[in-house]
Amino acid sequence: MSRIGLGRHRAIDDKAGDPLDGLVNLFDVGMILAIAFLIAGLGLTLNLKHQKFEARQGSTAGAKEQVIQAPKGAP
């Protein structure tokens, strides 16, 4: 039995990092996607007559509501 070549295998360095770091990154990506879908979903409404999603329309001020005008110097 020859022992040539056994010295080539090195121990794994501690610099390799924690394997759970990748899992934390996936959690962050999942949270970002969840928030993005939440924001997109809040902008939609279900039209029960046609059974499809439509973008929400802005409401206009009624007679009893006050509208705050934009300042004249605003863009």
PDB file of N, CA and C in Angstrom:
ATOM      1  N   MET A   1       0.850  -1.163   0.000  1.00  0.00           N
ATOM      2  CA  MET A   1       0.000   0.000   0.000  1.00  0.00           C
ATOM      3  C   MET A   1       0.902   1.234   0.000  1.00  0.00           C
ATOM      4  N   SER A   2       0.665   2.117  -0.911  1.00  0.00           N
ATOM      5  CA  SER A   2       1.482   3.309  -1.050  1.00  0.00           C
ATOM      6  C   SER A   2       0.780   4.486  -0.376  1.00  0.00           C
ATOM      7  N   ARG A   3       1.565   5.310   0.272  1.00  0.00           N
ATOM      8  CA  ARG A   3       1.003   6.477   0.959  1.00  0.00           C
ATOM      9  C   ARG A   3       1.343   7.752   0.199  1.00  0.00           C
ATOM     10  N   ILE A   4       1.700   7.625  -1.046  1.00  0.00           N
ATOM     11  CA  ILE A   4       2.047   8.798  -1.840  1.00  0.00           C
ATOM     12  C   ILE A   4       0.758   9.565  -2.156  1.00  0.00           C
ATOM     13  N   GLY A   5       0.809  10.858  -2.011  1.00  0.00           N
ATOM     14  CA  GLY A   5      -0.331  11.697  -2.354  1.00  0.00           C
ATOM     15  C   GLY A   5      -1.252  12.015  -1.194  1.00  0.00           C
ATOM     16  N   LEU A   6      -1.053  11.406  -0.048  1.00  0.00           N
ATOM     17  CA  LEU A   6      -1.933  11.696   1.077  1.00  0.00           C
ATOM     18  C   LEU A   6      -1.709  13.090   1.642  1.00  0.00           C
ATOM     19  N   GLY A   7      -0.541  13.657   1.405  1.00  0.00           N
ATOM     20  CA  GLY A   7      -0.251  14.988   1.926  1.00  0.00           C
ATOM     21  C   GLY A   7      -0.885  16.099   1.123  1.00  0.00           C
ATOM     22  N   ARG A   8      -1.467  15.779  -0.018  1.00  0.00           N
ATOM     23  CA  ARG A   8      -2.053  16.820  -0.866  1.00  0.00           C
ATOM     24  C   ARG A   8      -3.383  17.339  -0.315  1.00  0.00           C
ATOM     25  N   HIS A   9      -4.062  16.532   0.417  1.00  0.00           N
ATOM     26  CA  HIS A   9      -5.375  16.933   0.930  1.00  0.00           C
ATOM     27  C   HIS A   9      -5.192  17.848   2.132  1.00  0.00           C
ATOM     28  N   ARG A  10      -5.758  19.038   2.014  1.00  0.00           N
ATOM     29  CA  ARG A  10      -5.646  20.001   3.099  1.00  0.00           C
ATOM     30  C   ARG A  10      -6.941  20.030   3.891  1.00  0.00           C
ATOM     31  N   ALA A  11      -6.818  20.512   5.087  1.00  0.00           N
ATOM     32  CA  ALA A  11      -8.012  20.691   5.916  1.00  0.00           C
ATOM     33  C   ALA A  11      -8.819  21.873   5.377  1.00  0.00           C
ATOM     34  N   ILE A  12     -10.113  21.843   5.597  1.00  0.00           N
ATOM     35  CA  ILE A  12     -10.975  22.936   5.147  1.00  0.00           C
ATOM     36  C   ILE A  12     -10.703  24.145   6.029  1.00  0.00           C
ATOM     37  N   ASP A  13     -10.448  25.265   5.380  1.00  0.00           N
ATOM     38  CA  ASP A  13     -10.161  26.490   6.123  1.00  0.00           C
ATOM     39  C   ASP A  13     -11.417  27.002   6.818  1.00  0.00           C
ATOM     40  N   ASP A  14     -11.208  27.732   7.893  1.00  0.00           N
ATOM     41  CA  ASP A  14     -12.326  28.381   8.573  1.00  0.00           C
ATOM     42  C   ASP A  14     -12.837  29.572   7.783  1.00  0.00           C
ATOM     43  N   LYS A  15     -12.089  29.975   6.772  1.00  0.00           N
ATOM     44  CA  LYS A  15     -12.484  31.116   5.960  1.00  0.00           C
ATOM     45  C   LYS A  15     -13.607  30.759   4.988  1.00  0.00           C
ATOM     46  N   ALA A  16     -13.968  29.486   4.946  1.00  0.00           N
ATOM     47  CA  ALA A  16     -14.994  29.053   3.995  1.00  0.00           C
ATOM     48  C   ALA A  16     -16.336  29.730   4.272  1.00  0.00           C
ATOM     49  N   GLY A  17     -16.598  30.152   5.477  1.00  0.00           N
ATOM     50  CA  GLY A  17     -17.840  30.854   5.792  1.00  0.00           C
ATOM     51  C   GLY A  17     -18.904  29.917   6.324  1.00  0.00           C
ATOM     52  N   ASP A  18     -19.953  30.525   6.794  1.00  0.00           N
ATOM     53  CA  ASP A  18     -21.065  29.775   7.366  1.00  0.00           C
ATOM     54  C   ASP A  18     -22.010  29.349   6.245  1.00  0.00           C
ATOM     55  N   PRO A  19     -22.368  28.082   6.153  1.00  0.00           N
ATOM     56  CA  PRO A  19     -23.283  27.668   5.081  1.00  0.00           C
ATOM     57  C   PRO A  19     -24.686  28.250   5.224  1.00  0.00           C
ATOM     58  N   LEU A  20     -25.049  28.730   6.397  1.00  0.00           N
ATOM     59  CA  LEU A  20     -26.380  29.317   6.583  1.00  0.00           C
ATOM     60  C   LEU A  20     -26.463  30.758   6.088  1.00  0.00           C
ATOM     61  N   ASP A  21     -25.325  31.356   5.710  1.00  0.00           N
ATOM     62  CA  ASP A  21     -25.363  32.712   5.169  1.00  0.00           C
ATOM     63  C   ASP A  21     -26.186  32.765   3.885  1.00  0.00           C
ATOM     64  N   GLY A  22     -26.088  31.727   3.072  1.00  0.00           N
ATOM     65  CA  GLY A  22     -26.889  31.682   1.850  1.00  0.00           C
ATOM     66  C   GLY A  22     -28.370  31.615   2.146  1.00  0.00           C
ATOM     67  N   LEU A  23     -28.739  30.927   3.211  1.00  0.00           N
ATOM     68  CA  LEU A  23     -30.144  30.824   3.598  1.00  0.00           C
ATOM     69  C   LEU A  23     -30.686  32.177   4.048  1.00  0.00           C
ATOM     70  N   VAL A  24     -29.863  32.941   4.732  1.00  0.00           N
ATOM     71  CA  VAL A  24     -30.269  34.282   5.164  1.00  0.00           C
ATOM     72  C   VAL A  24     -30.491  35.165   3.950  1.00  0.00           C
ATOM     73  N   ASN A  25     -29.629  35.039   2.934  1.00  0.00           N
ATOM     74  CA  ASN A  25     -29.807  35.832   1.720  1.00  0.00           C
ATOM     75  C   ASN A  25     -31.099  35.453   1.006  1.00  0.00           C
ATOM     76  N   LEU A  26     -31.442  34.168   0.985  1.00  0.00           N
ATOM     77  CA  LEU A  26     -32.695  33.749   0.368  1.00  0.00           C
ATOM     78  C   LEU A  26     -33.895  34.278   1.145  1.00  0.00           C
ATOM     79  N   PHE A  27     -33.785  34.365   2.458  1.00  0.00           N
ATOM     80  CA  PHE A  27     -34.858  34.933   3.273  1.00  0.00           C
ATOM     81  C   PHE A  27     -35.064  36.402   2.911  1.00  0.00           C
ATOM     82  N   ASP A  28     -33.968  37.141   2.735  1.00  0.00           N
ATOM     83  CA  ASP A  28     -34.072  38.551   2.354  1.00  0.00           C
ATOM     84  C   ASP A  28     -34.760  38.703   1.002  1.00  0.00           C
ATOM     85  N   VAL A  29     -34.387  37.868   0.053  1.00  0.00           N
ATOM     86  CA  VAL A  29     -35.006  37.926  -1.273  1.00  0.00           C
ATOM     87  C   VAL A  29     -36.496  37.598  -1.168  1.00  0.00           C
ATOM     88  N   GLY A  30     -36.842  36.622  -0.345  1.00  0.00           N
ATOM     89  CA  GLY A  30     -38.247  36.272  -0.159  1.00  0.00           C
ATOM     90  C   GLY A  30     -39.053  37.404   0.451  1.00  0.00           C
ATOM     91  N   MET A  31     -38.471  38.107   1.403  1.00  0.00           N
ATOM     92  CA  MET A  31     -39.171  39.238   2.017  1.00  0.00           C
ATOM     93  C   MET A  31     -39.390  40.356   1.002  1.00  0.00           C
ATOM     94  N   ILE A  32     -38.392  40.628   0.184  1.00  0.00           N
ATOM     95  CA  ILE A  32     -38.519  41.679  -0.830  1.00  0.00           C
ATOM     96  C   ILE A  32     -39.608  41.311  -1.832  1.00  0.00           C
ATOM     97  N   LEU A  33     -39.634  40.050  -2.260  1.00  0.00           N
ATOM     98  CA  LEU A  33     -40.675  39.620  -3.194  1.00  0.00           C
ATOM     99  C   LEU A  33     -42.060  39.687  -2.559  1.00  0.00           C
ATOM    100  N   ALA A  34     -42.171  39.317  -1.294  1.00  0.00           N
ATOM    101  CA  ALA A  34     -43.466  39.367  -0.613  1.00  0.00           C
ATOM    102  C   ALA A  34     -43.982  40.798  -0.527  1.00  0.00           C
ATOM    103  N   ILE A  35     -43.113  41.734  -0.208  1.00  0.00           N
ATOM    104  CA  ILE A  35     -43.518  43.139  -0.123  1.00  0.00           C
ATOM    105  C   ILE A  35     -43.897  43.666  -1.499  1.00  0.00           C
ATOM    106  N   ALA A  36     -43.156  43.265  -2.527  1.00  0.00           N
ATOM    107  CA  ALA A  36     -43.470  43.711  -3.886  1.00  0.00           C
ATOM    108  C   ALA A  36     -44.845  43.201  -4.325  1.00  0.00           C
ATOM    109  N   PHE A  37     -45.144  41.928  -4.033  1.00  0.00           N
ATOM    110  CA  PHE A  37     -46.459  41.392  -4.392  1.00  0.00           C
ATOM    111  C   PHE A  37     -47.566  42.047  -3.568  1.00  0.00           C
ATOM    112  N   LEU A  38     -47.290  42.407  -2.325  1.00  0.00           N
ATOM    113  CA  LEU A  38     -48.278  43.086  -1.497  1.00  0.00           C
ATOM    114  C   LEU A  38     -48.606  44.457  -2.070  1.00  0.00           C
ATOM    115  N   ILE A  39     -47.584  45.196  -2.455  1.00  0.00           N
ATOM    116  CA  ILE A  39     -47.806  46.526  -3.031  1.00  0.00           C
ATOM    117  C   ILE A  39     -48.555  46.416  -4.353  1.00  0.00           C
ATOM    118  N   ALA A  40     -48.177  45.444  -5.176  1.00  0.00           N
ATOM    119  CA  ALA A  40     -48.867  45.262  -6.456  1.00  0.00           C
ATOM    120  C   ALA A  40     -50.320  44.849  -6.230  1.00  0.00           C
ATOM    121  N   GLY A  41     -50.563  44.014  -5.238  1.00  0.00           N
ATOM    122  CA  GLY A  41     -51.921  43.563  -4.959  1.00  0.00           C
ATOM    123  C   GLY A  41     -52.809  44.660  -4.414  1.00  0.00           C
ATOM    124  N   LEU A  42     -52.242  45.588  -3.672  1.00  0.00           N
ATOM    125  CA  LEU A  42     -53.041  46.687  -3.135  1.00  0.00           C
ATOM    126  C   LEU A  42     -53.482  47.651  -4.229  1.00  0.00           C
ATOM    127  N   GLY A  43     -52.778  47.649  -5.340  1.00  0.00           N
ATOM    128  CA  GLY A  43     -53.140  48.529  -6.448  1.00  0.00           C
ATOM    129  C   GLY A  43     -54.178  47.927  -7.374  1.00  0.00           C
ATOM    130  N   LEU A  44     -54.615  46.699  -7.090  1.00  0.00           N
ATOM    131  CA  LEU A  44     -55.592  46.028  -7.943  1.00  0.00           C
ATOM    132  C   LEU A  44     -56.902  45.830  -7.196  1.00  0.00           C
ATOM    133  N   THR A  45     -57.968  45.701  -7.946  1.00  0.00           N
ATOM    134  CA  THR A  45     -59.270  45.381  -7.378  1.00  0.00           C
ATOM    135  C   THR A  45     -59.937  44.333  -8.267  1.00  0.00           C
ATOM    136  N   LEU A  46     -60.792  43.526  -7.693  1.00  0.00           N
ATOM    137  CA  LEU A  46     -61.478  42.473  -8.435  1.00  0.00           C
ATOM    138  C   LEU A  46     -62.813  42.997  -8.936  1.00  0.00           C
ATOM    139  N   ASN A  47     -62.991  42.958 -10.248  1.00  0.00           N
ATOM    140  CA  ASN A  47     -64.258  43.341 -10.855  1.00  0.00           C
ATOM    141  C   ASN A  47     -65.148  42.102 -10.846  1.00  0.00           C
ATOM    142  N   LEU A  48     -66.162  42.081  -9.988  1.00  0.00           N
ATOM    143  CA  LEU A  48     -67.007  40.902  -9.837  1.00  0.00           C
ATOM    144  C   LEU A  48     -67.899  40.656 -11.051  1.00  0.00           C
ATOM    145  N   LYS A  49     -68.164  41.687 -11.821  1.00  0.00           N
ATOM    146  CA  LYS A  49     -69.020  41.521 -12.995  1.00  0.00           C
ATOM    147  C   LYS A  49     -68.312  40.708 -14.076  1.00  0.00           C
ATOM    148  N   HIS A  50     -67.024  41.006 -14.288  1.00  0.00           N
ATOM    149  CA  HIS A  50     -66.267  40.323 -15.344  1.00  0.00           C
ATOM    150  C   HIS A  50     -65.279  39.301 -14.788  1.00  0.00           C
ATOM    151  N   GLN A  51     -65.183  39.176 -13.470  1.00  0.00           N
ATOM    152  CA  GLN A  51     -64.275  38.237 -12.801  1.00  0.00           C
ATOM    153  C   GLN A  51     -62.823  38.421 -13.253  1.00  0.00           C
ATOM    154  N   LYS A  52     -62.364  39.672 -13.248  1.00  0.00           N
ATOM    155  CA  LYS A  52     -60.965  39.920 -13.577  1.00  0.00           C
ATOM    156  C   LYS A  52     -60.453  41.071 -12.720  1.00  0.00           C
ATOM    157  N   PHE A  53     -59.133  41.143 -12.616  1.00  0.00           N
ATOM    158  CA  PHE A  53     -58.505  42.198 -11.836  1.00  0.00           C
ATOM    159  C   PHE A  53     -58.344  43.446 -12.687  1.00  0.00           C
ATOM    160  N   GLU A  54     -58.547  44.591 -12.063  1.00  0.00           N
ATOM    161  CA  GLU A  54     -58.370  45.875 -12.732  1.00  0.00           C
ATOM    162  C   GLU A  54     -57.599  46.800 -11.809  1.00  0.00           C
ATOM    163  N   ALA A  55     -56.924  47.773 -12.403  1.00  0.00           N
ATOM    164  CA  ALA A  55     -56.199  48.763 -11.611  1.00  0.00           C
ATOM    165  C   ALA A  55     -57.204  49.665 -10.905  1.00  0.00           C
ATOM    166  N   ARG A  56     -56.891  50.044  -9.686  1.00  0.00           N
ATOM    167  CA  ARG A  56     -57.786  50.934  -8.933  1.00  0.00           C
ATOM    168  C   ARG A  56     -57.745  52.335  -9.527  1.00  0.00           C
ATOM    169  N   GLN A  57     -58.887  52.981  -9.506  1.00  0.00           N
ATOM    170  CA  GLN A  57     -58.993  54.349  -9.990  1.00  0.00           C
ATOM    171  C   GLN A  57     -58.980  55.292  -8.797  1.00  0.00           C
ATOM    172  N   GLY A  58     -58.358  56.429  -8.957  1.00  0.00           N
ATOM    173  CA  GLY A  58     -58.339  57.425  -7.896  1.00  0.00           C
ATOM    174  C   GLY A  58     -59.722  58.019  -7.701  1.00  0.00           C
ATOM    175  N   SER A  59     -60.056  58.357  -6.471  1.00  0.00           N
ATOM    176  CA  SER A  59     -61.370  58.935  -6.202  1.00  0.00           C
ATOM    177  C   SER A  59     -61.279  60.455  -6.295  1.00  0.00           C
ATOM    178  N   THR A  60     -62.395  61.066  -6.631  1.00  0.00           N
ATOM    179  CA  THR A  60     -62.458  62.521  -6.694  1.00  0.00           C
ATOM    180  C   THR A  60     -63.109  63.039  -5.421  1.00  0.00           C
ATOM    181  N   ALA A  61     -62.792  64.260  -5.079  1.00  0.00           N
ATOM    182  CA  ALA A  61     -63.325  64.860  -3.859  1.00  0.00           C
ATOM    183  C   ALA A  61     -64.799  65.204  -4.047  1.00  0.00           C
ATOM    184  N   GLY A  62     -65.601  64.899  -3.032  1.00  0.00           N
ATOM    185  CA  GLY A  62     -67.025  65.220  -3.063  1.00  0.00           C
ATOM    186  C   GLY A  62     -67.263  66.636  -2.571  1.00  0.00           C
ATOM    187  N   ALA A  63     -68.534  66.980  -2.379  1.00  0.00           N
ATOM    188  CA  ALA A  63     -68.894  68.334  -1.965  1.00  0.00           C
ATOM    189  C   ALA A  63     -68.462  68.614  -0.530  1.00  0.00           C
ATOM    190  N   LYS A  64     -68.477  67.601   0.342  1.00  0.00           N
ATOM    191  CA  LYS A  64     -68.132  67.812   1.743  1.00  0.00           C
ATOM    192  C   LYS A  64     -66.636  67.678   2.004  1.00  0.00           C
ATOM    193  N   GLU A  65     -65.888  67.230   1.027  1.00  0.00           N
ATOM    194  CA  GLU A  65     -64.454  67.022   1.226  1.00  0.00           C
ATOM    195  C   GLU A  65     -63.675  68.239   0.761  1.00  0.00           C
ATOM    196  N   GLN A  66     -62.576  68.500   1.424  1.00  0.00           N
ATOM    197  CA  GLN A  66     -61.715  69.610   1.043  1.00  0.00           C
ATOM    198  C   GLN A  66     -60.491  69.072   0.321  1.00  0.00           C
ATOM    199  N   VAL A  67     -60.099  69.777  -0.712  1.00  0.00           N
ATOM    200  CA  VAL A  67     -58.912  69.399  -1.472  1.00  0.00           C
ATOM    201  C   VAL A  67     -57.817  70.395  -1.144  1.00  0.00           C
ATOM    202  N   ILE A  68     -56.671  69.888  -0.751  1.00  0.00           N
ATOM    203  CA  ILE A  68     -55.534  70.766  -0.466  1.00  0.00           C
ATOM    204  C   ILE A  68     -54.799  71.009  -1.772  1.00  0.00           C
ATOM    205  N   GLN A  69     -54.713  72.255  -2.153  1.00  0.00           N
ATOM    206  CA  GLN A  69     -54.044  72.614  -3.397  1.00  0.00           C
ATOM    207  C   GLN A  69     -52.533  72.548  -3.227  1.00  0.00           C
ATOM    208  N   ALA A  70     -51.847  72.203  -4.300  1.00  0.00           N
ATOM    209  CA  ALA A  70     -50.387  72.171  -4.281  1.00  0.00           C
ATOM    210  C   ALA A  70     -49.858  73.600  -4.236  1.00  0.00           C
ATOM    211  N   PRO A  71     -48.756  73.827  -3.538  1.00  0.00           N
ATOM    212  CA  PRO A  71     -48.180  75.173  -3.513  1.00  0.00           C
ATOM    213  C   PRO A  71     -47.773  75.620  -4.914  1.00  0.00           C
ATOM    214  N   LYS A  72     -47.772  76.927  -5.132  1.00  0.00           N
ATOM    215  CA  LYS A  72     -47.475  77.451  -6.465  1.00  0.00           C
ATOM    216  C   LYS A  72     -46.034  77.187  -6.878  1.00  0.00           C
ATOM    217  N   GLY A  73     -45.121  77.110  -5.936  1.00  0.00           N
ATOM    218  CA  GLY A  73     -43.716  76.885  -6.273  1.00  0.00           C
ATOM    219  C   GLY A  73     -43.355  75.417  -6.421  1.00  0.00           C
ATOM    220  N   ALA A  74     -44.319  74.517  -6.224  1.00  0.00           N
ATOM    221  CA  ALA A  74     -44.030  73.078  -6.294  1.00  0.00           C
ATOM    222  C   ALA A  74     -43.906  72.642  -7.750  1.00  0.00           C
ATOM    223  N   PRO A  75     -43.114  71.625  -8.008  1.00  0.00           N
ATOM    224  CA  PRO A  75     -42.967  71.153  -9.400  1.00  0.00           C
ATOM    225  C   PRO A  75     -44.191  70.440  -9.891  1.00  0.00           C
TER     226      PRO A  75
END
